[in-house]
Structure formats: structure tokens, C-alpha cells
């Protein structure tokens, strides 16, 4: 039983410096931020830090008046905090798997619930899907990140990326959709049939339809973060 000693446990789980830059995966469920300045992070995602780091909740006008107005309309839940200082910061979100994206003058849309952290060099904006206000209470929102810098997103379990081409569109369940390329903007479509109303349908009443050229990231899990206007969970 020598292999179960406290020393072995500490050795196997100890934090390791990999020299990968600002964002490093300490493991696939925890993000290490080598902080020397400031990053945006999901509110409440801090699990530990070392050094001189201070936290401040996102201000009302931190991302501009347009973003403030969109937040007021959507009631969205992607509340952010500013982490600033010098040290090592460890972030996680309910044990979800973390992926790091290094944008090079690119853009990507991320579900508002799945954005863990990003550099301030990336432009941030809230986007509402068209037709949402008439179908869903509170709406379905996503975050557009654009520019050059690093971002970290989260998924339940391992994500799968599906390629979208002009002759091969992709439809997804909104609750399982995590991110998609900035070249795409999905339409929300409905599939309400008589059987659905009787409770005999597949349950996939709403879908996101992606057309054009790009990619969409899905996860093998349905997050429930909005409600149908009648008050029923999807």
C-alpha cells in the first residue's frame, strides 16, 4: 500500500508549471492563469490564487452602453469579474471540461453560460438570436469575442466540432450548443407538431440552424439555462 501515501498523492496532484503562456490547463477541469495585468473571468469561478490578485465585479459600463442595454433586455447570466494583479489564478466551473482558444484576429461566438475567461484584448459583445423574444422567456444570448488573444470555454464532457458548409448545414439543440465560428449566425427554428403538443414528439421543439461556412461546437449534455415562454423547461 506504499503507493497510496500522502507523499504520492501530493506528487501526483501538485501544480506544475508548463510554460504555455497566460492560460494553461493545469488539468482538463482547471485553468491556470499566469496573471501579470488583468483578465476577465466568469463570476465565482475562482478556486485559488497565489500572489497579489484582486477581484472586482464587472461594472455597469465596462463593456460599453450598448452591452449594458442588451444585458437589461436579456437578463443574461454571463456575469463577469475582473481579476487583476500579479500571480497565479486558478479557475473552474462546476467541474466542466476546459478548452483554450487562441484567437488570431478572429471571431467566435460562445454560449453565455460556457465562457470561463478571456483576455481584455478581445472585443466582447452580447448577441441575441432573432425571433427569441417571441419564443423564450428571457431570450437566448451568446457572447461574441473578436480580435487577438486567449479565451477559455467550458463543456460538459468532451466537445465535438461539426463543420458547416454551404451544401451541408447543421442543426443543433440550443441546450447542447457551446460555440461557433464568427462567420456563422444561426437561425432559431421550431418543430412544433400535433404530436409534440400531445407530448409524443422528440422534445426537440427548438433548434439552431447553421448555414454557410464555418464550424459549430456541441457537447453531449443539455444545459437548461432558459425557459420556454409558457414557463416550461426545455
mmCIF file with all atom_site columns, C-alpha atoms in Angstrom:
data_model
loop_
_atom_site.group_PDB
_atom_site.id
_atom_site.type_symbol
_atom_site.label_atom_id
_atom_site.label_alt_id
_atom_site.label_comp_id
_atom_site.label_asym_id
_atom_site.label_entity_id
_atom_site.label_seq_id
_atom_site.pdbx_PDB_ins_code
_atom_site.Cartn_x
_atom_site.Cartn_y
_atom_site.Cartn_z
_atom_site.occupancy
_atom_site.B_iso_or_equiv
_atom_site.pdbx_formal_charge
_atom_site.auth_seq_id
_atom_site.auth_comp_id
_atom_site.auth_asym_id
_atom_site.auth_atom_id
_atom_site.pdbx_PDB_model_num
ATOM 1   C CA . UNK A 1 1   ? 0.000   0.000  0.000   1.00 0.00 ? 1   UNK A CA 1
ATOM 2   C CA . UNK A 1 2   ? 3.049   2.286  -0.198  1.00 0.00 ? 2   UNK A CA 1
ATOM 3   C CA . UNK A 1 3   ? 1.740   3.800  -3.427  1.00 0.00 ? 3   UNK A CA 1
ATOM 4   C CA . UNK A 1 4   ? -1.177  5.366  -1.548  1.00 0.00 ? 4   UNK A CA 1
ATOM 5   C CA . UNK A 1 5   ? 0.952   7.527  0.723   1.00 0.00 ? 5   UNK A CA 1
ATOM 6   C CA . UNK A 1 6   ? 0.252   11.228 1.216   1.00 0.00 ? 6   UNK A CA 1
ATOM 7   C CA . UNK A 1 7   ? 3.572   11.939 -0.479  1.00 0.00 ? 7   UNK A CA 1
ATOM 8   C CA . UNK A 1 8   ? 2.459   10.090 -3.606  1.00 0.00 ? 8   UNK A CA 1
ATOM 9   C CA . UNK A 1 9   ? -0.852  11.930 -3.637  1.00 0.00 ? 9   UNK A CA 1
ATOM 10  C CA . UNK A 1 10  ? 0.855   15.315 -3.334  1.00 0.00 ? 10  UNK A CA 1
ATOM 11  C CA . UNK A 1 11  ? 3.350   14.421 -6.049  1.00 0.00 ? 11  UNK A CA 1
ATOM 12  C CA . UNK A 1 12  ? 0.667   13.267 -8.467  1.00 0.00 ? 12  UNK A CA 1
ATOM 13  C CA . UNK A 1 13  ? -1.675  16.215 -7.933  1.00 0.00 ? 13  UNK A CA 1
ATOM 14  C CA . UNK A 1 14  ? 0.836   19.038 -7.383  1.00 0.00 ? 14  UNK A CA 1
ATOM 15  C CA . UNK A 1 15  ? 0.571   22.145 -9.529  1.00 0.00 ? 15  UNK A CA 1
ATOM 16  C CA . UNK A 1 16  ? 3.001   22.067 -12.446 1.00 0.00 ? 16  UNK A CA 1
ATOM 17  C CA . UNK A 1 17  ? 4.416   24.956 -14.467 1.00 0.00 ? 17  UNK A CA 1
ATOM 18  C CA . UNK A 1 18  ? 4.266   24.101 -18.158 1.00 0.00 ? 18  UNK A CA 1
ATOM 19  C CA . UNK A 1 19  ? 5.406   27.419 -19.580 1.00 0.00 ? 19  UNK A CA 1
ATOM 20  C CA . UNK A 1 20  ? 2.495   27.625 -22.013 1.00 0.00 ? 20  UNK A CA 1
ATOM 21  C CA . UNK A 1 21  ? 1.761   31.322 -21.549 1.00 0.00 ? 21  UNK A CA 1
ATOM 22  C CA . UNK A 1 22  ? -1.047  33.313 -19.964 1.00 0.00 ? 22  UNK A CA 1
ATOM 23  C CA . UNK A 1 23  ? -3.569  30.447 -19.955 1.00 0.00 ? 23  UNK A CA 1
ATOM 24  C CA . UNK A 1 24  ? -2.503  26.895 -19.085 1.00 0.00 ? 24  UNK A CA 1
ATOM 25  C CA . UNK A 1 25  ? -4.540  23.773 -18.453 1.00 0.00 ? 25  UNK A CA 1
ATOM 26  C CA . UNK A 1 26  ? -3.488  22.582 -15.015 1.00 0.00 ? 26  UNK A CA 1
ATOM 27  C CA . UNK A 1 27  ? -5.728  19.662 -15.858 1.00 0.00 ? 27  UNK A CA 1
ATOM 28  C CA . UNK A 1 28  ? -8.734  19.380 -18.134 1.00 0.00 ? 28  UNK A CA 1
ATOM 29  C CA . UNK A 1 29  ? -11.028 20.758 -15.405 1.00 0.00 ? 29  UNK A CA 1
ATOM 30  C CA . UNK A 1 30  ? -8.919  23.623 -14.053 1.00 0.00 ? 30  UNK A CA 1
ATOM 31  C CA . UNK A 1 31  ? -7.429  26.650 -15.773 1.00 0.00 ? 31  UNK A CA 1
ATOM 32  C CA . UNK A 1 32  ? -4.236  28.282 -14.539 1.00 0.00 ? 32  UNK A CA 1
ATOM 33  C CA . UNK A 1 33  ? -3.852  31.975 -15.402 1.00 0.00 ? 33  UNK A CA 1
ATOM 34  C CA . UNK A 1 34  ? -0.312  33.329 -15.176 1.00 0.00 ? 34  UNK A CA 1
ATOM 35  C CA . UNK A 1 35  ? -1.536  36.765 -14.289 1.00 0.00 ? 35  UNK A CA 1
ATOM 36  C CA . UNK A 1 36  ? 0.510   39.874 -14.953 1.00 0.00 ? 36  UNK A CA 1
ATOM 37  C CA . UNK A 1 37  ? -2.120  42.525 -15.547 1.00 0.00 ? 37  UNK A CA 1
ATOM 38  C CA . UNK A 1 38  ? -5.812  41.754 -15.960 1.00 0.00 ? 38  UNK A CA 1
ATOM 39  C CA . UNK A 1 39  ? -8.220  39.150 -17.363 1.00 0.00 ? 39  UNK A CA 1
ATOM 40  C CA . UNK A 1 40  ? -11.983 38.782 -17.432 1.00 0.00 ? 40  UNK A CA 1
ATOM 41  C CA . UNK A 1 41  ? -13.364 35.658 -15.741 1.00 0.00 ? 41  UNK A CA 1
ATOM 42  C CA . UNK A 1 42  ? -16.776 34.205 -15.021 1.00 0.00 ? 42  UNK A CA 1
ATOM 43  C CA . UNK A 1 43  ? -18.069 35.499 -11.717 1.00 0.00 ? 43  UNK A CA 1
ATOM 44  C CA . UNK A 1 44  ? -17.496 32.926 -8.973  1.00 0.00 ? 44  UNK A CA 1
ATOM 45  C CA . UNK A 1 45  ? -15.053 30.805 -10.967 1.00 0.00 ? 45  UNK A CA 1
ATOM 46  C CA . UNK A 1 46  ? -12.007 31.450 -8.763  1.00 0.00 ? 46  UNK A CA 1
ATOM 47  C CA . UNK A 1 47  ? -10.965 28.379 -6.768  1.00 0.00 ? 47  UNK A CA 1
ATOM 48  C CA . UNK A 1 48  ? -7.481  29.517 -5.633  1.00 0.00 ? 48  UNK A CA 1
ATOM 49  C CA . UNK A 1 49  ? -4.738  32.022 -6.302  1.00 0.00 ? 49  UNK A CA 1
ATOM 50  C CA . UNK A 1 50  ? -1.180  32.785 -5.343  1.00 0.00 ? 50  UNK A CA 1
ATOM 51  C CA . UNK A 1 51  ? 0.320   36.279 -5.249  1.00 0.00 ? 51  UNK A CA 1
ATOM 52  C CA . UNK A 1 52  ? -1.234  39.739 -5.268  1.00 0.00 ? 52  UNK A CA 1
ATOM 53  C CA . UNK A 1 53  ? -4.556  39.325 -7.090  1.00 0.00 ? 53  UNK A CA 1
ATOM 54  C CA . UNK A 1 54  ? -7.660  41.426 -6.593  1.00 0.00 ? 54  UNK A CA 1
ATOM 55  C CA . UNK A 1 55  ? -11.160 40.787 -7.874  1.00 0.00 ? 55  UNK A CA 1
ATOM 56  C CA . UNK A 1 56  ? -13.832 43.250 -8.895  1.00 0.00 ? 56  UNK A CA 1
ATOM 57  C CA . UNK A 1 57  ? -17.285 42.553 -10.246 1.00 0.00 ? 57  UNK A CA 1
ATOM 58  C CA . UNK A 1 58  ? -17.922 43.746 -13.781 1.00 0.00 ? 58  UNK A CA 1
ATOM 59  C CA . UNK A 1 59  ? -19.041 47.383 -13.779 1.00 0.00 ? 59  UNK A CA 1
ATOM 60  C CA . UNK A 1 60  ? -22.211 48.542 -15.487 1.00 0.00 ? 60  UNK A CA 1
ATOM 61  C CA . UNK A 1 61  ? -20.342 50.302 -18.294 1.00 0.00 ? 61  UNK A CA 1
ATOM 62  C CA . UNK A 1 62  ? -17.194 48.160 -18.508 1.00 0.00 ? 62  UNK A CA 1
ATOM 63  C CA . UNK A 1 63  ? -18.162 46.878 -21.951 1.00 0.00 ? 63  UNK A CA 1
ATOM 64  C CA . UNK A 1 64  ? -19.974 49.965 -23.170 1.00 0.00 ? 64  UNK A CA 1
ATOM 65  C CA . UNK A 1 65  ? -23.507 51.339 -23.080 1.00 0.00 ? 65  UNK A CA 1
ATOM 66  C CA . UNK A 1 66  ? -24.684 49.008 -25.849 1.00 0.00 ? 66  UNK A CA 1
ATOM 67  C CA . UNK A 1 67  ? -23.736 45.936 -23.830 1.00 0.00 ? 67  UNK A CA 1
ATOM 68  C CA . UNK A 1 68  ? -25.413 47.380 -20.733 1.00 0.00 ? 68  UNK A CA 1
ATOM 69  C CA . UNK A 1 69  ? -28.667 47.863 -22.620 1.00 0.00 ? 69  UNK A CA 1
ATOM 70  C CA . UNK A 1 70  ? -28.522 44.327 -24.022 1.00 0.00 ? 70  UNK A CA 1
ATOM 71  C CA . UNK A 1 71  ? -27.975 42.936 -20.528 1.00 0.00 ? 71  UNK A CA 1
ATOM 72  C CA . UNK A 1 72  ? -31.005 44.852 -19.306 1.00 0.00 ? 72  UNK A CA 1
ATOM 73  C CA . UNK A 1 73  ? -33.112 43.360 -22.105 1.00 0.00 ? 73  UNK A CA 1
ATOM 74  C CA . UNK A 1 74  ? -31.842 39.789 -21.905 1.00 0.00 ? 74  UNK A CA 1
ATOM 75  C CA . UNK A 1 75  ? -31.332 39.441 -18.164 1.00 0.00 ? 75  UNK A CA 1
ATOM 76  C CA . UNK A 1 76  ? -28.373 37.304 -19.230 1.00 0.00 ? 76  UNK A CA 1
ATOM 77  C CA . UNK A 1 77  ? -26.312 35.354 -16.746 1.00 0.00 ? 77  UNK A CA 1
ATOM 78  C CA . UNK A 1 78  ? -22.757 35.733 -18.079 1.00 0.00 ? 78  UNK A CA 1
ATOM 79  C CA . UNK A 1 79  ? -21.721 37.945 -15.188 1.00 0.00 ? 79  UNK A CA 1
ATOM 80  C CA . UNK A 1 80  ? -18.012 38.639 -15.229 1.00 0.00 ? 80  UNK A CA 1
ATOM 81  C CA . UNK A 1 81  ? -15.365 39.689 -12.766 1.00 0.00 ? 81  UNK A CA 1
ATOM 82  C CA . UNK A 1 82  ? -12.113 41.489 -13.352 1.00 0.00 ? 82  UNK A CA 1
ATOM 83  C CA . UNK A 1 83  ? -9.058  39.676 -11.954 1.00 0.00 ? 83  UNK A CA 1
ATOM 84  C CA . UNK A 1 84  ? -6.035  41.966 -11.785 1.00 0.00 ? 84  UNK A CA 1
ATOM 85  C CA . UNK A 1 85  ? -2.562  41.814 -10.297 1.00 0.00 ? 85  UNK A CA 1
ATOM 86  C CA . UNK A 1 86  ? 0.437   39.558 -10.435 1.00 0.00 ? 86  UNK A CA 1
ATOM 87  C CA . UNK A 1 87  ? 0.347   35.881 -9.530  1.00 0.00 ? 87  UNK A CA 1
ATOM 88  C CA . UNK A 1 88  ? -1.247  32.568 -10.404 1.00 0.00 ? 88  UNK A CA 1
ATOM 89  C CA . UNK A 1 89  ? -5.007  32.295 -10.590 1.00 0.00 ? 89  UNK A CA 1
ATOM 90  C CA . UNK A 1 90  ? -6.943  29.028 -10.779 1.00 0.00 ? 90  UNK A CA 1
ATOM 91  C CA . UNK A 1 91  ? -10.395 28.967 -12.360 1.00 0.00 ? 91  UNK A CA 1
ATOM 92  C CA . UNK A 1 92  ? -13.031 26.237 -12.736 1.00 0.00 ? 92  UNK A CA 1
ATOM 93  C CA . UNK A 1 93  ? -16.771 25.962 -13.367 1.00 0.00 ? 93  UNK A CA 1
ATOM 94  C CA . UNK A 1 94  ? -18.689 23.066 -11.823 1.00 0.00 ? 94  UNK A CA 1
ATOM 95  C CA . UNK A 1 95  ? -16.054 20.550 -12.896 1.00 0.00 ? 95  UNK A CA 1
ATOM 96  C CA . UNK A 1 96  ? -16.712 21.195 -16.594 1.00 0.00 ? 96  UNK A CA 1
ATOM 97  C CA . UNK A 1 97  ? -14.031 20.411 -19.169 1.00 0.00 ? 97  UNK A CA 1
ATOM 98  C CA . UNK A 1 98  ? -11.992 23.442 -20.229 1.00 0.00 ? 98  UNK A CA 1
ATOM 99  C CA . UNK A 1 99  ? -10.677 24.244 -23.700 1.00 0.00 ? 99  UNK A CA 1
ATOM 100 C CA . UNK A 1 100 ? -8.308  27.114 -24.528 1.00 0.00 ? 100 UNK A CA 1
ATOM 101 C CA . UNK A 1 101 ? -8.732  29.066 -27.768 1.00 0.00 ? 101 UNK A CA 1
ATOM 102 C CA . UNK A 1 102 ? -6.020  31.390 -29.074 1.00 0.00 ? 102 UNK A CA 1
ATOM 103 C CA . UNK A 1 103 ? -7.719  33.819 -31.431 1.00 0.00 ? 103 UNK A CA 1
ATOM 104 C CA . UNK A 1 104 ? -5.541  35.427 -34.108 1.00 0.00 ? 104 UNK A CA 1
ATOM 105 C CA . UNK A 1 105 ? -7.560  38.337 -35.458 1.00 0.00 ? 105 UNK A CA 1
ATOM 106 C CA . UNK A 1 106 ? -10.563 36.001 -35.475 1.00 0.00 ? 106 UNK A CA 1
ATOM 107 C CA . UNK A 1 107 ? -14.049 35.932 -34.002 1.00 0.00 ? 107 UNK A CA 1
ATOM 108 C CA . UNK A 1 108 ? -16.102 33.290 -32.241 1.00 0.00 ? 108 UNK A CA 1
ATOM 109 C CA . UNK A 1 109 ? -19.497 33.098 -30.598 1.00 0.00 ? 109 UNK A CA 1
ATOM 110 C CA . UNK A 1 110 ? -19.729 31.379 -27.208 1.00 0.00 ? 110 UNK A CA 1
ATOM 111 C CA . UNK A 1 111 ? -22.836 30.450 -25.272 1.00 0.00 ? 111 UNK A CA 1
ATOM 112 C CA . UNK A 1 112 ? -23.005 32.927 -22.396 1.00 0.00 ? 112 UNK A CA 1
ATOM 113 C CA . UNK A 1 113 ? -23.019 30.139 -19.819 1.00 0.00 ? 113 UNK A CA 1
ATOM 114 C CA . UNK A 1 114 ? -19.886 28.478 -21.257 1.00 0.00 ? 114 UNK A CA 1
ATOM 115 C CA . UNK A 1 115 ? -17.413 31.382 -21.293 1.00 0.00 ? 115 UNK A CA 1
ATOM 116 C CA . UNK A 1 116 ? -14.880 30.960 -18.467 1.00 0.00 ? 116 UNK A CA 1
ATOM 117 C CA . UNK A 1 117 ? -12.239 33.628 -19.099 1.00 0.00 ? 117 UNK A CA 1
ATOM 118 C CA . UNK A 1 118 ? -10.738 35.846 -21.789 1.00 0.00 ? 118 UNK A CA 1
ATOM 119 C CA . UNK A 1 119 ? -8.082  38.482 -22.304 1.00 0.00 ? 119 UNK A CA 1
ATOM 120 C CA . UNK A 1 120 ? -9.125  42.150 -22.338 1.00 0.00 ? 120 UNK A CA 1
ATOM 121 C CA . UNK A 1 121 ? -7.556  42.463 -25.799 1.00 0.00 ? 121 UNK A CA 1
ATOM 122 C CA . UNK A 1 122 ? -10.614 40.623 -27.156 1.00 0.00 ? 122 UNK A CA 1
ATOM 123 C CA . UNK A 1 123 ? -13.642 42.731 -28.012 1.00 0.00 ? 123 UNK A CA 1
ATOM 124 C CA . UNK A 1 124 ? -16.755 41.478 -26.177 1.00 0.00 ? 124 UNK A CA 1
ATOM 125 C CA . UNK A 1 125 ? -20.371 41.882 -27.248 1.00 0.00 ? 125 UNK A CA 1
ATOM 126 C CA . UNK A 1 126 ? -23.708 40.268 -26.419 1.00 0.00 ? 126 UNK A CA 1
ATOM 127 C CA . UNK A 1 127 ? -25.721 38.909 -29.338 1.00 0.00 ? 127 UNK A CA 1
ATOM 128 C CA . UNK A 1 128 ? -29.372 37.917 -29.208 1.00 0.00 ? 128 UNK A CA 1
ATOM 129 C CA . UNK A 1 129 ? -30.781 35.384 -31.623 1.00 0.00 ? 129 UNK A CA 1
ATOM 130 C CA . UNK A 1 130 ? -33.535 36.728 -33.837 1.00 0.00 ? 130 UNK A CA 1
ATOM 131 C CA . UNK A 1 131 ? -37.130 35.763 -33.018 1.00 0.00 ? 131 UNK A CA 1
ATOM 132 C CA . UNK A 1 132 ? -36.104 34.800 -29.496 1.00 0.00 ? 132 UNK A CA 1
ATOM 133 C CA . UNK A 1 133 ? -38.198 37.384 -27.676 1.00 0.00 ? 133 UNK A CA 1
ATOM 134 C CA . UNK A 1 134 ? -41.420 35.879 -29.004 1.00 0.00 ? 134 UNK A CA 1
ATOM 135 C CA . UNK A 1 135 ? -40.478 32.292 -28.156 1.00 0.00 ? 135 UNK A CA 1
ATOM 136 C CA . UNK A 1 136 ? -38.473 32.228 -24.950 1.00 0.00 ? 136 UNK A CA 1
ATOM 137 C CA . UNK A 1 137 ? -38.726 33.947 -21.607 1.00 0.00 ? 137 UNK A CA 1
ATOM 138 C CA . UNK A 1 138 ? -35.511 35.878 -21.082 1.00 0.00 ? 138 UNK A CA 1
ATOM 139 C CA . UNK A 1 139 ? -34.176 35.058 -24.514 1.00 0.00 ? 139 UNK A CA 1
ATOM 140 C CA . UNK A 1 140 ? -31.217 33.032 -25.708 1.00 0.00 ? 140 UNK A CA 1
ATOM 141 C CA . UNK A 1 141 ? -27.981 35.007 -25.736 1.00 0.00 ? 141 UNK A CA 1
ATOM 142 C CA . UNK A 1 142 ? -24.408 34.407 -26.739 1.00 0.00 ? 142 UNK A CA 1
ATOM 143 C CA . UNK A 1 143 ? -21.147 36.291 -26.479 1.00 0.00 ? 143 UNK A CA 1
ATOM 144 C CA . UNK A 1 144 ? -19.117 37.364 -29.493 1.00 0.00 ? 144 UNK A CA 1
ATOM 145 C CA . UNK A 1 145 ? -15.356 37.567 -28.938 1.00 0.00 ? 145 UNK A CA 1
ATOM 146 C CA . UNK A 1 146 ? -13.251 39.208 -31.625 1.00 0.00 ? 146 UNK A CA 1
ATOM 147 C CA . UNK A 1 147 ? -9.597  40.128 -32.058 1.00 0.00 ? 147 UNK A CA 1
ATOM 148 C CA . UNK A 1 148 ? -6.321  38.622 -30.932 1.00 0.00 ? 148 UNK A CA 1
ATOM 149 C CA . UNK A 1 149 ? -5.997  36.982 -27.547 1.00 0.00 ? 149 UNK A CA 1
ATOM 150 C CA . UNK A 1 150 ? -6.809  33.915 -25.475 1.00 0.00 ? 150 UNK A CA 1
ATOM 151 C CA . UNK A 1 151 ? -10.181 32.675 -24.266 1.00 0.00 ? 151 UNK A CA 1
ATOM 152 C CA . UNK A 1 152 ? -11.238 29.645 -22.249 1.00 0.00 ? 152 UNK A CA 1
ATOM 153 C CA . UNK A 1 153 ? -14.573 27.903 -22.748 1.00 0.00 ? 153 UNK A CA 1
ATOM 154 C CA . UNK A 1 154 ? -16.198 25.070 -20.813 1.00 0.00 ? 154 UNK A CA 1
ATOM 155 C CA . UNK A 1 155 ? -18.175 21.993 -21.799 1.00 0.00 ? 155 UNK A CA 1
ATOM 156 C CA . UNK A 1 156 ? -19.800 19.102 -20.021 1.00 0.00 ? 156 UNK A CA 1
ATOM 157 C CA . UNK A 1 157 ? -17.650 16.151 -21.096 1.00 0.00 ? 157 UNK A CA 1
ATOM 158 C CA . UNK A 1 158 ? -15.714 16.143 -24.393 1.00 0.00 ? 158 UNK A CA 1
ATOM 159 C CA . UNK A 1 159 ? -16.873 18.579 -27.076 1.00 0.00 ? 159 UNK A CA 1
ATOM 160 C CA . UNK A 1 160 ? -17.395 17.669 -30.725 1.00 0.00 ? 160 UNK A CA 1
ATOM 161 C CA . UNK A 1 161 ? -16.855 20.155 -33.557 1.00 0.00 ? 161 UNK A CA 1
ATOM 162 C CA . UNK A 1 162 ? -19.077 19.855 -36.637 1.00 0.00 ? 162 UNK A CA 1
ATOM 163 C CA . UNK A 1 163 ? -18.074 21.541 -39.892 1.00 0.00 ? 163 UNK A CA 1
ATOM 164 C CA . UNK A 1 164 ? -20.696 23.614 -41.690 1.00 0.00 ? 164 UNK A CA 1
ATOM 165 C CA . UNK A 1 165 ? -20.514 24.043 -45.463 1.00 0.00 ? 165 UNK A CA 1
ATOM 166 C CA . UNK A 1 166 ? -22.859 25.766 -47.937 1.00 0.00 ? 166 UNK A CA 1
ATOM 167 C CA . UNK A 1 167 ? -24.170 22.390 -49.120 1.00 0.00 ? 167 UNK A CA 1
ATOM 168 C CA . UNK A 1 168 ? -24.239 20.793 -45.662 1.00 0.00 ? 168 UNK A CA 1
ATOM 169 C CA . UNK A 1 169 ? -25.983 22.893 -42.968 1.00 0.00 ? 169 UNK A CA 1
ATOM 170 C CA . UNK A 1 170 ? -26.067 21.724 -39.357 1.00 0.00 ? 170 UNK A CA 1
ATOM 171 C CA . UNK A 1 171 ? -28.954 21.887 -36.876 1.00 0.00 ? 171 UNK A CA 1
ATOM 172 C CA . UNK A 1 172 ? -28.320 21.619 -33.138 1.00 0.00 ? 172 UNK A CA 1
ATOM 173 C CA . UNK A 1 173 ? -30.122 21.581 -29.832 1.00 0.00 ? 173 UNK A CA 1
ATOM 174 C CA . UNK A 1 174 ? -29.619 25.059 -28.273 1.00 0.00 ? 174 UNK A CA 1
ATOM 175 C CA . UNK A 1 175 ? -29.028 23.487 -24.854 1.00 0.00 ? 175 UNK A CA 1
ATOM 176 C CA . UNK A 1 176 ? -26.140 21.413 -26.214 1.00 0.00 ? 176 UNK A CA 1
ATOM 177 C CA . UNK A 1 177 ? -24.584 24.141 -28.373 1.00 0.00 ? 177 UNK A CA 1
ATOM 178 C CA . UNK A 1 178 ? -21.411 25.672 -26.929 1.00 0.00 ? 178 UNK A CA 1
ATOM 179 C CA . UNK A 1 179 ? -19.734 27.819 -29.588 1.00 0.00 ? 179 UNK A CA 1
ATOM 180 C CA . UNK A 1 180 ? -19.485 28.528 -33.291 1.00 0.00 ? 180 UNK A CA 1
ATOM 181 C CA . UNK A 1 181 ? -17.258 30.417 -35.679 1.00 0.00 ? 181 UNK A CA 1
ATOM 182 C CA . UNK A 1 182 ? -17.749 34.139 -36.162 1.00 0.00 ? 182 UNK A CA 1
ATOM 183 C CA . UNK A 1 183 ? -18.625 33.623 -39.826 1.00 0.00 ? 183 UNK A CA 1
ATOM 184 C CA . UNK A 1 184 ? -21.907 31.959 -38.852 1.00 0.00 ? 184 UNK A CA 1
ATOM 185 C CA . UNK A 1 185 ? -25.079 33.287 -37.303 1.00 0.00 ? 185 UNK A CA 1
ATOM 186 C CA . UNK A 1 186 ? -27.763 30.672 -36.668 1.00 0.00 ? 186 UNK A CA 1
ATOM 187 C CA . UNK A 1 187 ? -31.481 30.948 -37.094 1.00 0.00 ? 187 UNK A CA 1
ATOM 188 C CA . UNK A 1 188 ? -33.744 29.631 -34.369 1.00 0.00 ? 188 UNK A CA 1
ATOM 189 C CA . UNK A 1 189 ? -36.394 27.367 -35.861 1.00 0.00 ? 189 UNK A CA 1
ATOM 190 C CA . UNK A 1 190 ? -39.288 25.493 -34.359 1.00 0.00 ? 190 UNK A CA 1
ATOM 191 C CA . UNK A 1 191 ? -40.594 22.000 -34.947 1.00 0.00 ? 191 UNK A CA 1
ATOM 192 C CA . UNK A 1 192 ? -43.950 22.103 -33.221 1.00 0.00 ? 192 UNK A CA 1
ATOM 193 C CA . UNK A 1 193 ? -46.262 19.381 -34.413 1.00 0.00 ? 193 UNK A CA 1
ATOM 194 C CA . UNK A 1 194 ? -49.518 17.963 -33.139 1.00 0.00 ? 194 UNK A CA 1
ATOM 195 C CA . UNK A 1 195 ? -47.599 15.056 -31.598 1.00 0.00 ? 195 UNK A CA 1
ATOM 196 C CA . UNK A 1 196 ? -45.266 17.474 -29.838 1.00 0.00 ? 196 UNK A CA 1
ATOM 197 C CA . UNK A 1 197 ? -48.245 19.251 -28.297 1.00 0.00 ? 197 UNK A CA 1
ATOM 198 C CA . UNK A 1 198 ? -49.562 15.881 -27.122 1.00 0.00 ? 198 UNK A CA 1
ATOM 199 C CA . UNK A 1 199 ? -46.217 15.039 -25.537 1.00 0.00 ? 199 UNK A CA 1
ATOM 200 C CA . UNK A 1 200 ? -45.385 12.372 -28.125 1.00 0.00 ? 200 UNK A CA 1
ATOM 201 C CA . UNK A 1 201 ? -42.703 14.254 -30.043 1.00 0.00 ? 201 UNK A CA 1
ATOM 202 C CA . UNK A 1 202 ? -38.948 14.021 -29.653 1.00 0.00 ? 202 UNK A CA 1
ATOM 203 C CA . UNK A 1 203 ? -38.930 17.002 -27.303 1.00 0.00 ? 203 UNK A CA 1
ATOM 204 C CA . UNK A 1 204 ? -36.558 18.879 -29.644 1.00 0.00 ? 204 UNK A CA 1
ATOM 205 C CA . UNK A 1 205 ? -39.032 21.723 -30.209 1.00 0.00 ? 205 UNK A CA 1
ATOM 206 C CA . UNK A 1 206 ? -36.398 24.402 -30.841 1.00 0.00 ? 206 UNK A CA 1
ATOM 207 C CA . UNK A 1 207 ? -33.287 24.017 -32.977 1.00 0.00 ? 207 UNK A CA 1
ATOM 208 C CA . UNK A 1 208 ? -30.436 26.259 -34.090 1.00 0.00 ? 208 UNK A CA 1
ATOM 209 C CA . UNK A 1 209 ? -29.810 26.023 -37.817 1.00 0.00 ? 209 UNK A CA 1
ATOM 210 C CA . UNK A 1 210 ? -26.328 26.912 -39.099 1.00 0.00 ? 210 UNK A CA 1
ATOM 211 C CA . UNK A 1 211 ? -25.789 27.688 -42.785 1.00 0.00 ? 211 UNK A CA 1
ATOM 212 C CA . UNK A 1 212 ? -22.701 28.928 -44.605 1.00 0.00 ? 212 UNK A CA 1
ATOM 213 C CA . UNK A 1 213 ? -19.048 28.078 -43.955 1.00 0.00 ? 213 UNK A CA 1
ATOM 214 C CA . UNK A 1 214 ? -17.599 27.505 -40.511 1.00 0.00 ? 214 UNK A CA 1
ATOM 215 C CA . UNK A 1 215 ? -17.913 25.223 -37.516 1.00 0.00 ? 215 UNK A CA 1
ATOM 216 C CA . UNK A 1 216 ? -20.139 24.633 -34.504 1.00 0.00 ? 216 UNK A CA 1
ATOM 217 C CA . UNK A 1 217 ? -19.127 23.074 -31.169 1.00 0.00 ? 217 UNK A CA 1
ATOM 218 C CA . UNK A 1 218 ? -21.582 20.846 -29.300 1.00 0.00 ? 218 UNK A CA 1
ATOM 219 C CA . UNK A 1 219 ? -21.408 18.901 -26.052 1.00 0.00 ? 219 UNK A CA 1
ATOM 220 C CA . UNK A 1 220 ? -23.018 15.577 -25.050 1.00 0.00 ? 220 UNK A CA 1
ATOM 221 C CA . UNK A 1 221 ? -25.152 17.282 -22.428 1.00 0.00 ? 221 UNK A CA 1
ATOM 222 C CA . UNK A 1 222 ? -28.149 19.603 -22.416 1.00 0.00 ? 222 UNK A CA 1
ATOM 223 C CA . UNK A 1 223 ? -27.743 22.646 -20.177 1.00 0.00 ? 223 UNK A CA 1
ATOM 224 C CA . UNK A 1 224 ? -31.043 24.123 -19.040 1.00 0.00 ? 224 UNK A CA 1
ATOM 225 C CA . UNK A 1 225 ? -30.459 27.865 -18.872 1.00 0.00 ? 225 UNK A CA 1
ATOM 226 C CA . UNK A 1 226 ? -33.640 29.285 -20.323 1.00 0.00 ? 226 UNK A CA 1
ATOM 227 C CA . UNK A 1 227 ? -37.338 28.538 -20.290 1.00 0.00 ? 227 UNK A CA 1
ATOM 228 C CA . UNK A 1 228 ? -39.985 28.429 -22.936 1.00 0.00 ? 228 UNK A CA 1
ATOM 229 C CA . UNK A 1 229 ? -42.274 31.436 -22.707 1.00 0.00 ? 229 UNK A CA 1
ATOM 230 C CA . UNK A 1 230 ? -45.084 29.333 -21.222 1.00 0.00 ? 230 UNK A CA 1
ATOM 231 C CA . UNK A 1 231 ? -42.780 28.587 -18.277 1.00 0.00 ? 231 UNK A CA 1
ATOM 232 C CA . UNK A 1 232 ? -41.842 25.019 -19.192 1.00 0.00 ? 232 UNK A CA 1
ATOM 233 C CA . UNK A 1 233 ? -38.207 23.906 -19.185 1.00 0.00 ? 233 UNK A CA 1
ATOM 234 C CA . UNK A 1 234 ? -36.817 22.579 -22.441 1.00 0.00 ? 234 UNK A CA 1
#
